[in-house]
Short mmCIF file of C-alpha atoms in Angstrom, two decimals:
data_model
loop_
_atom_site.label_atom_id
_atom_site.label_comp_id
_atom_site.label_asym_id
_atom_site.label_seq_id
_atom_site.Cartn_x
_atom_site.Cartn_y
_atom_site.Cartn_z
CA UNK F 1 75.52 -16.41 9.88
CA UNK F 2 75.75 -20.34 9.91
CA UNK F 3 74.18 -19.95 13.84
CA UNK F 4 70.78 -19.67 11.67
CA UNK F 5 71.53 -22.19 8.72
CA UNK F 6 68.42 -23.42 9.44
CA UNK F 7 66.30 -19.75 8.85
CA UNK F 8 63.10 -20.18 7.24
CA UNK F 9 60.05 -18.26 6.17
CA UNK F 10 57.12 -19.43 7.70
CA UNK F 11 53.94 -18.41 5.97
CA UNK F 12 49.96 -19.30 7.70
CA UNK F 13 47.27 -19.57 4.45
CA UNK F 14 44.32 -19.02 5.57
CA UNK F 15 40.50 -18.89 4.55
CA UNK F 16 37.86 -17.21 6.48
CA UNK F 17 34.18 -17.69 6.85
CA UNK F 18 32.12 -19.30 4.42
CA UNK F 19 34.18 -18.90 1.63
CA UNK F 20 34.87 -22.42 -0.05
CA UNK F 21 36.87 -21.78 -3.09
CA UNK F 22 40.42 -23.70 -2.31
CA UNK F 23 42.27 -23.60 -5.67
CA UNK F 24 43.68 -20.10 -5.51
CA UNK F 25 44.95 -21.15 -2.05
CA UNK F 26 46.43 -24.26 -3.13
CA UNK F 27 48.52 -22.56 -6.48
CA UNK F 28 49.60 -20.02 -3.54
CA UNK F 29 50.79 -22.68 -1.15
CA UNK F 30 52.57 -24.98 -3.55
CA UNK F 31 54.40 -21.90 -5.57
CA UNK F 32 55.65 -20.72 -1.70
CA UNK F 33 56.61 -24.15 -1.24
CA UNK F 34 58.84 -24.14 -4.63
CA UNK F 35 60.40 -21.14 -3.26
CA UNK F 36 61.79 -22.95 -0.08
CA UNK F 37 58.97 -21.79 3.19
CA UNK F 38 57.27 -23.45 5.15
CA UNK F 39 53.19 -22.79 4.69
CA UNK F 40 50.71 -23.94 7.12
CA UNK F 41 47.47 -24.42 5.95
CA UNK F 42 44.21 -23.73 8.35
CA UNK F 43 41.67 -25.63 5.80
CA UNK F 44 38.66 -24.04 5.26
CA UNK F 45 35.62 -21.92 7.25
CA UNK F 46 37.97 -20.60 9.92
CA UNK F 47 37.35 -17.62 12.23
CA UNK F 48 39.51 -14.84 12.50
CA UNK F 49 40.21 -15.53 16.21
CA UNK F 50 41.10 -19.56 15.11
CA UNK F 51 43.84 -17.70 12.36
CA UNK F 52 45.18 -15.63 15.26
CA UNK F 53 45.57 -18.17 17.22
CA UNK F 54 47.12 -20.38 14.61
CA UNK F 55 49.39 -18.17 13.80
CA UNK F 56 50.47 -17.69 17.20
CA UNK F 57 50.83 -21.40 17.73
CA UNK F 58 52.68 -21.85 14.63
CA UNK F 59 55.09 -18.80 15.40
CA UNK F 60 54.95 -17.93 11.66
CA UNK F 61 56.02 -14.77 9.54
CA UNK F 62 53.18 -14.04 7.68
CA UNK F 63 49.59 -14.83 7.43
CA UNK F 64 48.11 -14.87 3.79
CA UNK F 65 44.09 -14.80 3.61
CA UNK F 66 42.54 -16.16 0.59
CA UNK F 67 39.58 -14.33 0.06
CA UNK F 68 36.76 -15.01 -2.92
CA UNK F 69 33.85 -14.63 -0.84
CA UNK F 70 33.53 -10.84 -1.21
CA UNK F 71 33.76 -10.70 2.96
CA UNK F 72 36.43 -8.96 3.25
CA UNK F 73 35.52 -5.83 5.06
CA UNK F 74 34.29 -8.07 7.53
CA UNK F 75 37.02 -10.20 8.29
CA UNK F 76 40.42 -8.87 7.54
CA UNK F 77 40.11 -6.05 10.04
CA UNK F 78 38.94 -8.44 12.73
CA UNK F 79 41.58 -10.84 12.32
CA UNK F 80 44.15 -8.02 12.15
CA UNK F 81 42.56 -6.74 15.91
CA UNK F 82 43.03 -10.07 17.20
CA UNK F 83 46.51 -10.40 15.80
CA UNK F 84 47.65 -6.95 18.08
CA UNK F 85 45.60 -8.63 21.10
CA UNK F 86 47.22 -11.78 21.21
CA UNK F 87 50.61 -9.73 20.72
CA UNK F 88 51.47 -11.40 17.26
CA UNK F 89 51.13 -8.28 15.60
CA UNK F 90 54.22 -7.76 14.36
CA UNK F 91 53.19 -10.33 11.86
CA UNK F 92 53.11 -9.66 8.43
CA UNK F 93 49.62 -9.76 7.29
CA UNK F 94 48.46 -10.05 3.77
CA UNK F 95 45.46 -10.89 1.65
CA UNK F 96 44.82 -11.67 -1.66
CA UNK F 97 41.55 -12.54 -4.10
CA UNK F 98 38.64 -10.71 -5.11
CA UNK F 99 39.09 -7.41 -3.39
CA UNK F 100 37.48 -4.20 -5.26
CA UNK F 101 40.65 -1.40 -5.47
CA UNK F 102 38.33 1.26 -3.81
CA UNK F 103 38.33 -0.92 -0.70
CA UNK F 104 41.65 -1.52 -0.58
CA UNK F 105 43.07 1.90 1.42
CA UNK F 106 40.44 1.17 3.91
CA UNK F 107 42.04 -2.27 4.88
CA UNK F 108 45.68 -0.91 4.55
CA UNK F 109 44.51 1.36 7.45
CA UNK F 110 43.03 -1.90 9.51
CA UNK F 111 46.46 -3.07 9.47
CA UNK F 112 46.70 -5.20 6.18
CA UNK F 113 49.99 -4.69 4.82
CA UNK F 114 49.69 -5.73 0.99
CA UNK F 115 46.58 -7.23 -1.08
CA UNK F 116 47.34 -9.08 -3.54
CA UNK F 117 44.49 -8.36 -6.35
CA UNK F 118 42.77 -11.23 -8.84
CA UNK F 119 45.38 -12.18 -11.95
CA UNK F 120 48.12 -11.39 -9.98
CA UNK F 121 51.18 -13.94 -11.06
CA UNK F 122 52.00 -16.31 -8.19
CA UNK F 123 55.95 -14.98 -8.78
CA UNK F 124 55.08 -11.67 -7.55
CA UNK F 125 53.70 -12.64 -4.39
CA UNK F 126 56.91 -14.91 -3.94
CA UNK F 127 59.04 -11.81 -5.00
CA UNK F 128 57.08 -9.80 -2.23
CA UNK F 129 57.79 -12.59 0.35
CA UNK F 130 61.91 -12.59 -0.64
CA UNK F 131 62.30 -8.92 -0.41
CA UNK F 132 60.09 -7.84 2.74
CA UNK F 133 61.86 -11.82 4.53
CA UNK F 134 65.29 -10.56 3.22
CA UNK F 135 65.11 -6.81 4.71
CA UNK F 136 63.34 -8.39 8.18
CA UNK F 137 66.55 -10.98 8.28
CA UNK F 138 69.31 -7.78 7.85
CA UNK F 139 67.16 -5.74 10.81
CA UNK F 140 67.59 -8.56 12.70
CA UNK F 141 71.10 -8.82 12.16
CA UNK F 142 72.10 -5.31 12.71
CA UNK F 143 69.72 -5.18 15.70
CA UNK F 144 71.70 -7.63 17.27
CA UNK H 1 56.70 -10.40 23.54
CA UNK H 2 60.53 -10.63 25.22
CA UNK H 3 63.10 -11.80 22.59
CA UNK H 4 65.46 -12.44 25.64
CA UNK H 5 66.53 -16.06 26.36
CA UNK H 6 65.26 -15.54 30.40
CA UNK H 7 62.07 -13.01 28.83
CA UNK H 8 60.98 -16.53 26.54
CA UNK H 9 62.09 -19.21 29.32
CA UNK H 10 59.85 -16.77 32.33
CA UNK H 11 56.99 -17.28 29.81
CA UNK H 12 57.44 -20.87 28.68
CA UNK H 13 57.32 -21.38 32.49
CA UNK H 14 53.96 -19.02 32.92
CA UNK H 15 52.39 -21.25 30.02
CA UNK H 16 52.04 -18.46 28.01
CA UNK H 17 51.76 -20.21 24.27
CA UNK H 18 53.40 -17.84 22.19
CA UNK H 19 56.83 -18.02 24.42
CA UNK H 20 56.49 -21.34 23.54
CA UNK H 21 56.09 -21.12 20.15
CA UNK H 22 59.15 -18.90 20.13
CA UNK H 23 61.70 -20.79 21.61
CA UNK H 24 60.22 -23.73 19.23
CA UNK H 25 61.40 -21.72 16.61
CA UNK H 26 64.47 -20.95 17.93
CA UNK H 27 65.68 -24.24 18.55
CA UNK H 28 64.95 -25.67 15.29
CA UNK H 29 66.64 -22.57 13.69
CA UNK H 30 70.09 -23.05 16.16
CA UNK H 31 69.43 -19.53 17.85
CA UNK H 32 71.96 -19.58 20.85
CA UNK H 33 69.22 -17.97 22.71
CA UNK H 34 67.39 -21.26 22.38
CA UNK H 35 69.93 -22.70 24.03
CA UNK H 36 69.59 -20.62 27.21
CA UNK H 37 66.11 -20.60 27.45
CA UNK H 38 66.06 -24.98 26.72
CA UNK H 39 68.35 -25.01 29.96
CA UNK H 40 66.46 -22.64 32.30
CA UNK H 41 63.02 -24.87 31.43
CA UNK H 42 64.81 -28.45 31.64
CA UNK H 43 64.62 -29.08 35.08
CA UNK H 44 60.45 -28.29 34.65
CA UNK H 45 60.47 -31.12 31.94
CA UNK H 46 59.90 -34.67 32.17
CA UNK H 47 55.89 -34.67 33.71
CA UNK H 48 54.22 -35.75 30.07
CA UNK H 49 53.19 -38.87 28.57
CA UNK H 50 54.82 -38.57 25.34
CA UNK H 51 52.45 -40.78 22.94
CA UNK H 52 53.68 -41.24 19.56
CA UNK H 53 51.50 -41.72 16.53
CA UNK H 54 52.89 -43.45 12.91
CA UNK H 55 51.72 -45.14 10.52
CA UNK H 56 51.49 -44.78 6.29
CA UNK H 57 50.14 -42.12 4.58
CA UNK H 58 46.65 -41.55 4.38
CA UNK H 59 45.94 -44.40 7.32
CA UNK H 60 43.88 -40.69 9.46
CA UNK H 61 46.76 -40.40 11.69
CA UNK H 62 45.57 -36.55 12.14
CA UNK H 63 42.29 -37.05 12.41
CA UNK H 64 43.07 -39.74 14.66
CA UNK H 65 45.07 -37.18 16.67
CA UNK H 66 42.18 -34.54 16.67
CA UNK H 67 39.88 -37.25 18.21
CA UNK H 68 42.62 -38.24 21.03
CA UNK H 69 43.04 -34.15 21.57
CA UNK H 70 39.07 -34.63 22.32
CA UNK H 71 38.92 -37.48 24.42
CA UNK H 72 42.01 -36.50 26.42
CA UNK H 73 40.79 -33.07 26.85
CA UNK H 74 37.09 -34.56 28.22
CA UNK H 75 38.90 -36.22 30.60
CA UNK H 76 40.54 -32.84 31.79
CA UNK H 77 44.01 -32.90 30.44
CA UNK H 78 46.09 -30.43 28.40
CA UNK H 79 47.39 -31.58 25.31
CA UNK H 80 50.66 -30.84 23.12
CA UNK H 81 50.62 -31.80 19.84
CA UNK H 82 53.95 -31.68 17.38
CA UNK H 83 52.84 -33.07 13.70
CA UNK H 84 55.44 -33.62 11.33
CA UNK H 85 55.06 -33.36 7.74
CA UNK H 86 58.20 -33.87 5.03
CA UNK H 87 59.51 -31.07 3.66
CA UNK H 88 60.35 -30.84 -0.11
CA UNK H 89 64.29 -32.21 -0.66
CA UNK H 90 64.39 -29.89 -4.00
CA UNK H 91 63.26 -26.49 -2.30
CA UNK H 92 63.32 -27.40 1.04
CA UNK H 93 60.05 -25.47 1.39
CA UNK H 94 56.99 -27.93 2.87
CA UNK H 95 53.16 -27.30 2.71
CA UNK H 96 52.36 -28.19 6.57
CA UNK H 97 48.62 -29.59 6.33
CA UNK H 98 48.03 -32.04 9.40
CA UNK H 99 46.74 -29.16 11.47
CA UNK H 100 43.77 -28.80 9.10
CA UNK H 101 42.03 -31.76 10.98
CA UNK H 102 42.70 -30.37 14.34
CA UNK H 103 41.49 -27.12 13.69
CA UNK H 104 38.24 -27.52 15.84
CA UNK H 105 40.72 -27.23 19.24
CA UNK H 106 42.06 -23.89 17.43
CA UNK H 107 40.21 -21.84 20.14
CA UNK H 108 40.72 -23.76 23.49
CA UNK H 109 43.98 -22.81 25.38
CA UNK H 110 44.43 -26.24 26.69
CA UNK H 111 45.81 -27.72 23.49
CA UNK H 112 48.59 -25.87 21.78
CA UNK H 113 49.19 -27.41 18.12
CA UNK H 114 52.98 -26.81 16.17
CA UNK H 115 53.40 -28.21 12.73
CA UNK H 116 57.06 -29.30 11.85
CA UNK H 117 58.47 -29.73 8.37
CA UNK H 118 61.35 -32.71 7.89
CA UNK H 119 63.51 -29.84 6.77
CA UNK H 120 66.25 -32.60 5.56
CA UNK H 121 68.87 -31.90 8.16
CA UNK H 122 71.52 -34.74 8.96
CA UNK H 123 70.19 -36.21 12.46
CA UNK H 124 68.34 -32.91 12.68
CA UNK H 125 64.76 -33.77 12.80
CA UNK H 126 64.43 -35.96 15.83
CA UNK H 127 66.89 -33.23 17.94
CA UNK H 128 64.56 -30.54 16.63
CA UNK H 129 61.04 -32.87 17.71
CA UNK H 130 62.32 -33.86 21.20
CA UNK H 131 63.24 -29.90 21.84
CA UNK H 132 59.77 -28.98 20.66
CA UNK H 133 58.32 -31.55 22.74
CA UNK H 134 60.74 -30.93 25.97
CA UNK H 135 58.77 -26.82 25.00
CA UNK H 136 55.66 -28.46 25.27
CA UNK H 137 56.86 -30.83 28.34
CA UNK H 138 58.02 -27.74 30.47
CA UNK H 139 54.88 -25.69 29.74
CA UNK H 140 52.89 -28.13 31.59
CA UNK H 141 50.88 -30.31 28.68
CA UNK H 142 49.92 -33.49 30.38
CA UNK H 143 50.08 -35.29 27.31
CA UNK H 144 52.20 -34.32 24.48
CA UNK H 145 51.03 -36.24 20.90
CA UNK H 146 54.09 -36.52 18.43
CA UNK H 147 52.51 -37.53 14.66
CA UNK H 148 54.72 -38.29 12.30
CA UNK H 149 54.65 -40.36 8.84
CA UNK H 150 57.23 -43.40 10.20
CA UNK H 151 59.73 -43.48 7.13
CA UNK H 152 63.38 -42.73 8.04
CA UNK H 153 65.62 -43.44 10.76
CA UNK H 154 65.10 -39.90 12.45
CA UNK H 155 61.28 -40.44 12.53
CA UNK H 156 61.88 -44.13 13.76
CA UNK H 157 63.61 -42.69 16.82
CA UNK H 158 60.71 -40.50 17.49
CA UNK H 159 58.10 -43.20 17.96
CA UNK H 160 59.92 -45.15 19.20
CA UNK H 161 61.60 -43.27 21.72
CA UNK H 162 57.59 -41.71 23.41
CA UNK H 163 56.57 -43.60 26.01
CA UNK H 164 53.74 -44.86 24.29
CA UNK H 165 54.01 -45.74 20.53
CA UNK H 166 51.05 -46.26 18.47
CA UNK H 167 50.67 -47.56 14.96
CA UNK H 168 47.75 -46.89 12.92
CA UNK H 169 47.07 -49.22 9.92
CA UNK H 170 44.13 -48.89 7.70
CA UNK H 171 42.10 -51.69 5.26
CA UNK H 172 42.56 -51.16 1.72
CA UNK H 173 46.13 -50.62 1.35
CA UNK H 174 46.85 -53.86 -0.55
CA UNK H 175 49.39 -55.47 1.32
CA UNK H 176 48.29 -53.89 4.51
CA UNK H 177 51.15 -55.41 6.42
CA UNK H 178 53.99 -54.67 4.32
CA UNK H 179 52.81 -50.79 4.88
CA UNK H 180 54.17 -51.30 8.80
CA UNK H 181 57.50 -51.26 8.23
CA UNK H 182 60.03 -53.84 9.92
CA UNK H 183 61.04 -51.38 12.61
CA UNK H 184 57.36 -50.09 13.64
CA UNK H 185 56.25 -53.81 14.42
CA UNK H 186 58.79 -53.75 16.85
CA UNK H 187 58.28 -50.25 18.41
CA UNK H 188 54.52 -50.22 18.70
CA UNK H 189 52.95 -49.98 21.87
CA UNK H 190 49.56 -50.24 20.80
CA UNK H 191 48.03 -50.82 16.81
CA UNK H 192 44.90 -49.40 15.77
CA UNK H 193 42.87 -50.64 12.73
CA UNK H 194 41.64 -47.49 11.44
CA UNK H 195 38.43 -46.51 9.28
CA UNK H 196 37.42 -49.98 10.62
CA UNK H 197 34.21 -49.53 8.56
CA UNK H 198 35.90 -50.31 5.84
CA UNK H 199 36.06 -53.31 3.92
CA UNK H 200 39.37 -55.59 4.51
CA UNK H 201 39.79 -54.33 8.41
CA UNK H 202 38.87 -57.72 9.47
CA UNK H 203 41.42 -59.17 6.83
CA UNK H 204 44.07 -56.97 8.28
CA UNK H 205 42.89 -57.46 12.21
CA UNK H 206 44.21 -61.46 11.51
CA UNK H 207 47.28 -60.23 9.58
CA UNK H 208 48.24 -57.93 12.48
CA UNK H 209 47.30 -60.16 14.88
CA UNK H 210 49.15 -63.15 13.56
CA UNK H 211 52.74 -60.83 13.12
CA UNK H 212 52.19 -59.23 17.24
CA UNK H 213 51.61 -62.76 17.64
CA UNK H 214 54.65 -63.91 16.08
CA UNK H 215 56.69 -60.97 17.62
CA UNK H 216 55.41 -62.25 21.20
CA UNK H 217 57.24 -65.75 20.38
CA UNK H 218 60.41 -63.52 19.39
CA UNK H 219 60.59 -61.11 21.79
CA UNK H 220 58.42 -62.03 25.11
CA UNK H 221 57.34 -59.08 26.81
CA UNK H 222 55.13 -58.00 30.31
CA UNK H 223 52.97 -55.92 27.77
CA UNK H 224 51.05 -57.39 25.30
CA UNK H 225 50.07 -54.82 22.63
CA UNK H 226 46.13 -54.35 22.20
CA UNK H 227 44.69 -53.48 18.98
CA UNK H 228 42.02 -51.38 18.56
CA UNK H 229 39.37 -50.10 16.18
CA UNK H 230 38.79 -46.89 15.37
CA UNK H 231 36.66 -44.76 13.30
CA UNK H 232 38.46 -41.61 13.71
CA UNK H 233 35.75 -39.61 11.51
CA UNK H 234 33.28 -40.36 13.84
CA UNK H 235 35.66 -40.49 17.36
CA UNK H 236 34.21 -44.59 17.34
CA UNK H 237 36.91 -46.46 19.53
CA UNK H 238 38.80 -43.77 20.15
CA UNK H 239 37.53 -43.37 24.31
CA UNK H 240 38.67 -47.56 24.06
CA UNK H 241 42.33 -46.37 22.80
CA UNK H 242 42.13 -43.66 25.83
CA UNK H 243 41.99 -46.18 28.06
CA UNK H 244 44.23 -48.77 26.82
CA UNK H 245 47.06 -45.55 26.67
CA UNK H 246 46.10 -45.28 30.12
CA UNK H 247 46.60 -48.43 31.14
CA UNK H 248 50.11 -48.24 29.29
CA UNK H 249 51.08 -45.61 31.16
CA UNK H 250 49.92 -46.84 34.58
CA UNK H 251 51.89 -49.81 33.96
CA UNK H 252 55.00 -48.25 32.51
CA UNK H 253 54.99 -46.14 35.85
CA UNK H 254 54.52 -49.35 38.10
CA UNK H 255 57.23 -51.17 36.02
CA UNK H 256 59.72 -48.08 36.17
CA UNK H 257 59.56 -47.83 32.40
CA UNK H 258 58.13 -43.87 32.76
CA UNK H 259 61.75 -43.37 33.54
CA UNK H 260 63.45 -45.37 32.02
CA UNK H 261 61.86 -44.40 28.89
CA UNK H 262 62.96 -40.69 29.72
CA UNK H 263 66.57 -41.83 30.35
CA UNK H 264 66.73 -43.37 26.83
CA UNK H 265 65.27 -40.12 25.45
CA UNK H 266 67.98 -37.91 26.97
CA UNK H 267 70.88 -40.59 26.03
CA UNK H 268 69.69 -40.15 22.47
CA UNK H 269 69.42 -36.52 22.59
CA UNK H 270 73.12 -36.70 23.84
CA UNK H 271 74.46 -38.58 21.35
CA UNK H 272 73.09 -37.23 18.47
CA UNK H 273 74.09 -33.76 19.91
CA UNK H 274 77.57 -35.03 20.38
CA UNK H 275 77.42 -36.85 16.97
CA UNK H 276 76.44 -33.65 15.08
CA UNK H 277 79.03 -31.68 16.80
CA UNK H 278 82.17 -33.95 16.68
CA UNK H 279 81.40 -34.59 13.66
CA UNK H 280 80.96 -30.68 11.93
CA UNK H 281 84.52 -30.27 13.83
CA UNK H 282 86.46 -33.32 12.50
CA UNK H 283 84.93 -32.36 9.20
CA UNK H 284 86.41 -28.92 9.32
CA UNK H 285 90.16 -30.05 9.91
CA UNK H 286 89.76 -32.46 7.86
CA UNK H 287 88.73 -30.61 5.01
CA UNK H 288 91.24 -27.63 6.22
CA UNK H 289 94.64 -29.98 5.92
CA UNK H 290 96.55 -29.00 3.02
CA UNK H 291 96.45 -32.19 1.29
CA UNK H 292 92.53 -32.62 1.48
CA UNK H 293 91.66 -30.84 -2.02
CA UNK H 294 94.50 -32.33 -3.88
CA UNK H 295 92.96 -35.68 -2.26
CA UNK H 296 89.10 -34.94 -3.40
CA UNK H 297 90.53 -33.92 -6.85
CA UNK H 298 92.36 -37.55 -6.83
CA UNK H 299 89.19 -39.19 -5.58
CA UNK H 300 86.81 -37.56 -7.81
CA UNK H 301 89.50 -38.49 -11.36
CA UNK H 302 89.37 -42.21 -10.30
CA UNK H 303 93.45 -42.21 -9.36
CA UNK H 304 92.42 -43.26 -5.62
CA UNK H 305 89.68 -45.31 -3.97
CA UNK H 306 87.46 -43.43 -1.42
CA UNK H 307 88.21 -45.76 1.31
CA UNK H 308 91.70 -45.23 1.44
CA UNK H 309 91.56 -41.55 0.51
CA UNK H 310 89.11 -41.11 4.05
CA UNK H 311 91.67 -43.37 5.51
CA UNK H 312 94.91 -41.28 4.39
CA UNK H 313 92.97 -37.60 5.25
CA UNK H 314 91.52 -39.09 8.79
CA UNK H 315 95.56 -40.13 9.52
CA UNK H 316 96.95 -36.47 8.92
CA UNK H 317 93.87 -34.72 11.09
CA UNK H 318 95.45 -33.19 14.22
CA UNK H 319 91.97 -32.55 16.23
CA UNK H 320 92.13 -29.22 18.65
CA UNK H 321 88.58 -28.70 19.71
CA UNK H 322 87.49 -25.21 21.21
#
């Protein structure tokens, strides 16, 4: 459709709370950048209500949360609830870091759709990103 | 949220930010619904004082920003900000990161914050910034901040084109004057010396002051372009720059300039809409007369020059525009 040449994943990084540790972010955001989207960084020691609201702002696709600070349970579902109130959420919303498997089920249920676990190649999140951005682009087309 | 062109335009018009945000997108994808919804809001536009920030890299133009979102919001106005960031040429992915210094406004609703990548479209990046910030215009921001790194004609036309341009130099640069490029001397409004702590911002306060000087025997004007200190870190000077963009704008609205700023705007928006158009069109027949790839293949082996080949292919073109 050349009405949308211009098309283009938009992705929100994020880090929440105290957690300080920017150089898993930074591979992330530069290896999405390489693969042609747009990524919006927050910085650091954000609340989940500043994300959600960043996000909303920004109008992106996805919000990605960097998290190495082992508060995760604490976080991810709250900035998932304040995604649905501020009616972004329809957003795709994944996380990636230190995040123990056993907890994992428990924050697919609070509405985070894929977590990316430590050691996992920065290709597969990108392959993630094409597939679930490629299927959202042909619903969209035979929507109308 | 609506995903109807009236649904986003009814909530552009109720302030709600995510409409907004929306029909940004949309207009810097070339939705057609963007269309719609851009001419339901137009007639709301036109209110804002559209300040433009440039200057190099690294000079604090976002923090800079983030401390004029503060001040302007202390004295009780709602702020738009657009901040433009280049996008790679080789992916044409970008990593967005002016916002970062802004964050701390991430939870009032008076300021709404978009981040732009350059995206590398012909004449594409100034249409797609003056529809964001006509968005921003119509939801009712009383100031709308455009911050852009000034290299390129596009971004040029930005600054240059708000009603109030500021340039923001910074000590330490080497050359520091050489970093405002030829065309930014001429379109600033207002210069700030920035991280004026620093060593070498008196150096560069004489430097700029002897070039506005110089551009005052040149080019006479009513307005004589202060230049201001800042610490942006620290907000020092910034409530001084407040007032001298308030004092730009009162005067640009005594002179008549408000408008006639506006009118320039909307010409330029016209002809680079025009421009883009006639242009994808003329393209297209050119490229679909039968003797256009037998040309490229003749221009490509050396057999004919590219002047006259444009010249031959632009002679058989008969235009029929829908």
């Amino acid at each position: 459709m050349t009405a949308f040449a211009n098309r283009r994943l938009r992705v929100l990084l994020a880090k929440l709370g105290m957690d300080t540790h920017t150089i898993g972010v930074t591979v992330i955001a530069h290896a999405l950048r390489d693969a042609g989207f747009e990524v919006i960084f927050t910085g650091l020691k954000q609340t989940a209500e500043m994300v959600a609201n960043t996000a909303v702002q920004e109008d992106v696709d996805v919000i990605g949360v960097s998290s190495l600070s082992a508060a995760h349970m604490k976080h991810l579902p709250k900035l998932a609830e304040f995604l649905r109130q501020k009616g972004a959420g329809d957003k795709l919303l994944i996380a990636g870091g230190v995040v123990p498997l056993e907890d994992i089920a428990q924050l697919e249920r609070a509405g985070v759709q894929k977590i990316f676990t430590m050691g996992t190649e920065t290709k597969v999140i990108v392959d993630y990103l094409q597939t679930w951005w490629a299927a959202k682009l042909a619903a969209e087309q035979s929507g109308g | 949220m609506s995903q109807t062109a009236a649904g986003i335009a009814a909530g552009v018009l109720a302030r709600e930010i995510g409409a907004g945000a929306r029909l940004i997108r949309w207009l810097e994808e070339g939705d057609p619904r963007g269309r719609d919804a851009l001419a339901t809001i137009y007639p709301h536009t036109g209110q804002a004082h559209l300040i433009g920030i440039t200057g190099p890299p690294g000079a604090g133009k976002s923090t800079l920003t983030n401390a004029l979102i503060s001040e302007q919001r202390k004295r009780g106005r709602r702020v738009g900000v657009i901040a433009v960031d280049p996008s790679s040429p080789f992916s044409g992915g970008a990593v967005l990161g002016d916002r970062v210094r802004m964050q701390t406004h991430a939870l009032d609703t008076g300021v709404f914050i978009r981040s732009m990548g350059t995206r590398g479209q012909l004449g594409g990046l100034s249409r797609a910034t003056f529809d964001a910030i006509l968005v921003q215009d119509a939801m009712g921001y009383d100031v709308v901040i455009v911050e852009t790194v000034g290299v390129g004609q596009d971004e040029l036309d930005i600054v240059s084109l708000a009603h109030s341009t500021v340039i923001v130099s910074v000590p330490g640069l080497g050359d520091e004057v050489q970093a405002i490029k030829a065309g930014l001397l001429e379109a600033g409004d207002l210069f700030v010396v920035n991280k004026a702590d620093r060593e070498g911002a008196d150096a560069l306060t004489r430097q700029l002051e002897l070039m506005l000087h110089l551009r005052e025997q040149t080019r006479p004007s009513d307005w004589t372009p202060p230049l201001v200190h800042t610490t942006a870190l620290t907000g020092q000077g910034v409530a001084t720059l407040t007032d001298e963009l308030d004092r730009h704008l009162a005067m640009l609205k005594a002179s008549g300039g408000f408008a006639a700023c506006l009118k320039e705007r909307n010409r330029h928006m016209f002809e680079s809409l025009l421009q883009e158009q006639a242009a994808r069109q003329i393209l297209a027949a050119a490229l679909a007369e039968p003797s256009a790839a037998q040309l490229i293949s003749a221009v490509e082996q050396g057999d004919i020059d590219p002047y006259s080949a444009a010249a031959q292919l632009v002679g058989c073109i008969s235009l029929k525009f829908s």
